[in-house]
Coordinates of N, CA and C in Angstrom, one line a residue:
X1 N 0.9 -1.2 0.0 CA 0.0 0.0 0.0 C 0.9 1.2 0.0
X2 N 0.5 2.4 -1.0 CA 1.9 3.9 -1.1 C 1.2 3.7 0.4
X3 N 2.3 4.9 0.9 CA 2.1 6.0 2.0 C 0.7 6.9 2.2
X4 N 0.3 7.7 1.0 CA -0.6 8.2 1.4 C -1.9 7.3 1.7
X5 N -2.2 6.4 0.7 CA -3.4 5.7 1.1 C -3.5 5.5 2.1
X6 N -2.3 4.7 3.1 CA -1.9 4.4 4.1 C -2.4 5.2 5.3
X7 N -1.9 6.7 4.6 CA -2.0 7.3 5.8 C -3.6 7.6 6.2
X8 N -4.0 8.0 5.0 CA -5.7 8.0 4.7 C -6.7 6.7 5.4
X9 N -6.0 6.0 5.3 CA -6.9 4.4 6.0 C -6.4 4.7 7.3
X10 N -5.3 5.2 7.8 CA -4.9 5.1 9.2 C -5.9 5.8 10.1
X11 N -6.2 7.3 9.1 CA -6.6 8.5 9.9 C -8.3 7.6 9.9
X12 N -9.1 7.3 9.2 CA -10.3 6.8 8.7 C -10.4 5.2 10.2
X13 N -9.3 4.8 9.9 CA -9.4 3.4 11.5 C -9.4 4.0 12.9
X14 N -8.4 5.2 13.2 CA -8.2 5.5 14.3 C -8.7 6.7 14.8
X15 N -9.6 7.6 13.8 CA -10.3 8.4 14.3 C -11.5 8.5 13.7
X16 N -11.8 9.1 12.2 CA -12.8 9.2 11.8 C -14.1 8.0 11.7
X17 N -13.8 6.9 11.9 CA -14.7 5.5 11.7 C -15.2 5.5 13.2
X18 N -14.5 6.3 14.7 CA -14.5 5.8 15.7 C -15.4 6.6 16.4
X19 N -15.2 8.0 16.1 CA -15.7 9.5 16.4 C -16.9 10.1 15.7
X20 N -18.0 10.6 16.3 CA -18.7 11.5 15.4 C -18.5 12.6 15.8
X21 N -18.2 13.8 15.1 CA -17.6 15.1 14.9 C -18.7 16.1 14.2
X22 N -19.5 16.9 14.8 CA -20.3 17.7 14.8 C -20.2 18.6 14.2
X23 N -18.8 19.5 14.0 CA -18.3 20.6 13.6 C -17.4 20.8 12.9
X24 N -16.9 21.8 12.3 CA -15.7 21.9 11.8 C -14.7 22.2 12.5
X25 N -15.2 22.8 13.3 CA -14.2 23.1 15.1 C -13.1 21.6 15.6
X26 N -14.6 21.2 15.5 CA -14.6 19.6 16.4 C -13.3 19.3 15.8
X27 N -13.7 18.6 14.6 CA -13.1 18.2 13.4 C -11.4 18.4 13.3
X28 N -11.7 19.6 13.2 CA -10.1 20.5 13.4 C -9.0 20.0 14.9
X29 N -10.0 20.2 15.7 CA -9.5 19.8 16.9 C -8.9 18.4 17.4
X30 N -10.0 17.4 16.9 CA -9.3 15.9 16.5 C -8.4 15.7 15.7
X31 N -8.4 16.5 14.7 CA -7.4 16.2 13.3 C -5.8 16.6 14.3
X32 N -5.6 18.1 15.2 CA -4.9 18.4 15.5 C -4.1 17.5 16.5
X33 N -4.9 16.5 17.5 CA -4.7 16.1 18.4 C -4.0 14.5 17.9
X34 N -4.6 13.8 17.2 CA -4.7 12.5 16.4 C -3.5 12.9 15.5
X35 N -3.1 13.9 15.3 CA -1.5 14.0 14.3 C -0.5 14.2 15.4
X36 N -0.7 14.6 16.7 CA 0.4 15.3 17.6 C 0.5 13.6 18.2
X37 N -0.3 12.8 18.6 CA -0.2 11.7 19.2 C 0.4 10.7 18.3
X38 N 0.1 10.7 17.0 CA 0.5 9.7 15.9 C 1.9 10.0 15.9
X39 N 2.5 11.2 15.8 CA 3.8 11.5 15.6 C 4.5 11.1 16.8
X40 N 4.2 11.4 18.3 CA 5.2 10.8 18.9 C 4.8 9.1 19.4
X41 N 3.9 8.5 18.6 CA 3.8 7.3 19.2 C 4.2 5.8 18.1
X42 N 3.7 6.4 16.8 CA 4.0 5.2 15.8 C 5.7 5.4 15.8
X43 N 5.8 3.9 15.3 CA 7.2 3.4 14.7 C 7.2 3.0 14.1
X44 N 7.9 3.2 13.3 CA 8.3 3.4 11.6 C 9.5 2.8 11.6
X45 N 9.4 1.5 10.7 CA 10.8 0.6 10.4 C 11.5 1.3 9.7
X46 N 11.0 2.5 8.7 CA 12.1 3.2 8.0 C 12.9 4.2 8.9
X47 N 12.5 4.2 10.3 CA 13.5 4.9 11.4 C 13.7 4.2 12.6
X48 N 13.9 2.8 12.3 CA 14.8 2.1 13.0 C 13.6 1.9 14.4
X49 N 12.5 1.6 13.9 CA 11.4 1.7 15.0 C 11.3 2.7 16.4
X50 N 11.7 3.8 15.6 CA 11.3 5.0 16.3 C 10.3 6.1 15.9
X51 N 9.8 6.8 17.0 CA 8.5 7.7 16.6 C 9.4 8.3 15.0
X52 N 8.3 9.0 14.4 CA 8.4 10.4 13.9 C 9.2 11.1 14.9
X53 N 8.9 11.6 16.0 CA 9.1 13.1 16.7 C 10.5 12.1 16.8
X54 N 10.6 11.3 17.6 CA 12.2 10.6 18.4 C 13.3 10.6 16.6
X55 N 12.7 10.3 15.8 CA 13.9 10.2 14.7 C 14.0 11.9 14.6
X56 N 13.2 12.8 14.5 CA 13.6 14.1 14.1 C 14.4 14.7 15.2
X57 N 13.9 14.3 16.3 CA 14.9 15.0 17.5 C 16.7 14.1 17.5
X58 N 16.3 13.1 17.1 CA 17.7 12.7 16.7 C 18.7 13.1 15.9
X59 N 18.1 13.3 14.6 CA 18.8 13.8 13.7 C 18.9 15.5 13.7
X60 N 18.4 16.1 14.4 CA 18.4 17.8 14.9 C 19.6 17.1 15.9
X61 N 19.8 16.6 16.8 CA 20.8 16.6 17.7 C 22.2 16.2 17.3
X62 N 22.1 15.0 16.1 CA 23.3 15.1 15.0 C 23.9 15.9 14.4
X63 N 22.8 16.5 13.4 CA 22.9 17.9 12.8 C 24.2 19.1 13.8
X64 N 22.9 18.9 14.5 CA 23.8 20.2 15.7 C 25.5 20.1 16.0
X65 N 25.7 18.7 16.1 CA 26.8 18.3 16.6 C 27.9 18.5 15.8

């Protein structure tokens, strides 16, 4: 499966299919929350099974060095 479908079926299993959302507010507000949690909690074999946020803060601390 690409990436985006991927990500599209992710967002559709883990929030949209689970939640009814009344607003655009709402909406917004899940979407914001459901991307801040996805990034520091999935792991990603393409980063050595670390979050999003953990591989970026690594490679910022590389960088720096």
């Amino acid at each position: 499966m690409r990436g985006a479908e991927r990500f599209i079926r992710t967002l559709k299993e883990e929030l949209l299919w689970i939640r009814t959302l009344s607003t655009v507010e709402e909406l917004r507000r899940a979407l914001l929350e459901w991307a801040r949690r996805s990034t520091e909690h999935w792991l990603l074999n393409h980063y050595g099974f670390l979050s999003p946020g953990q591989a970026r803060r690594g490679l910022m601390l590389k960088q720096a060095a």
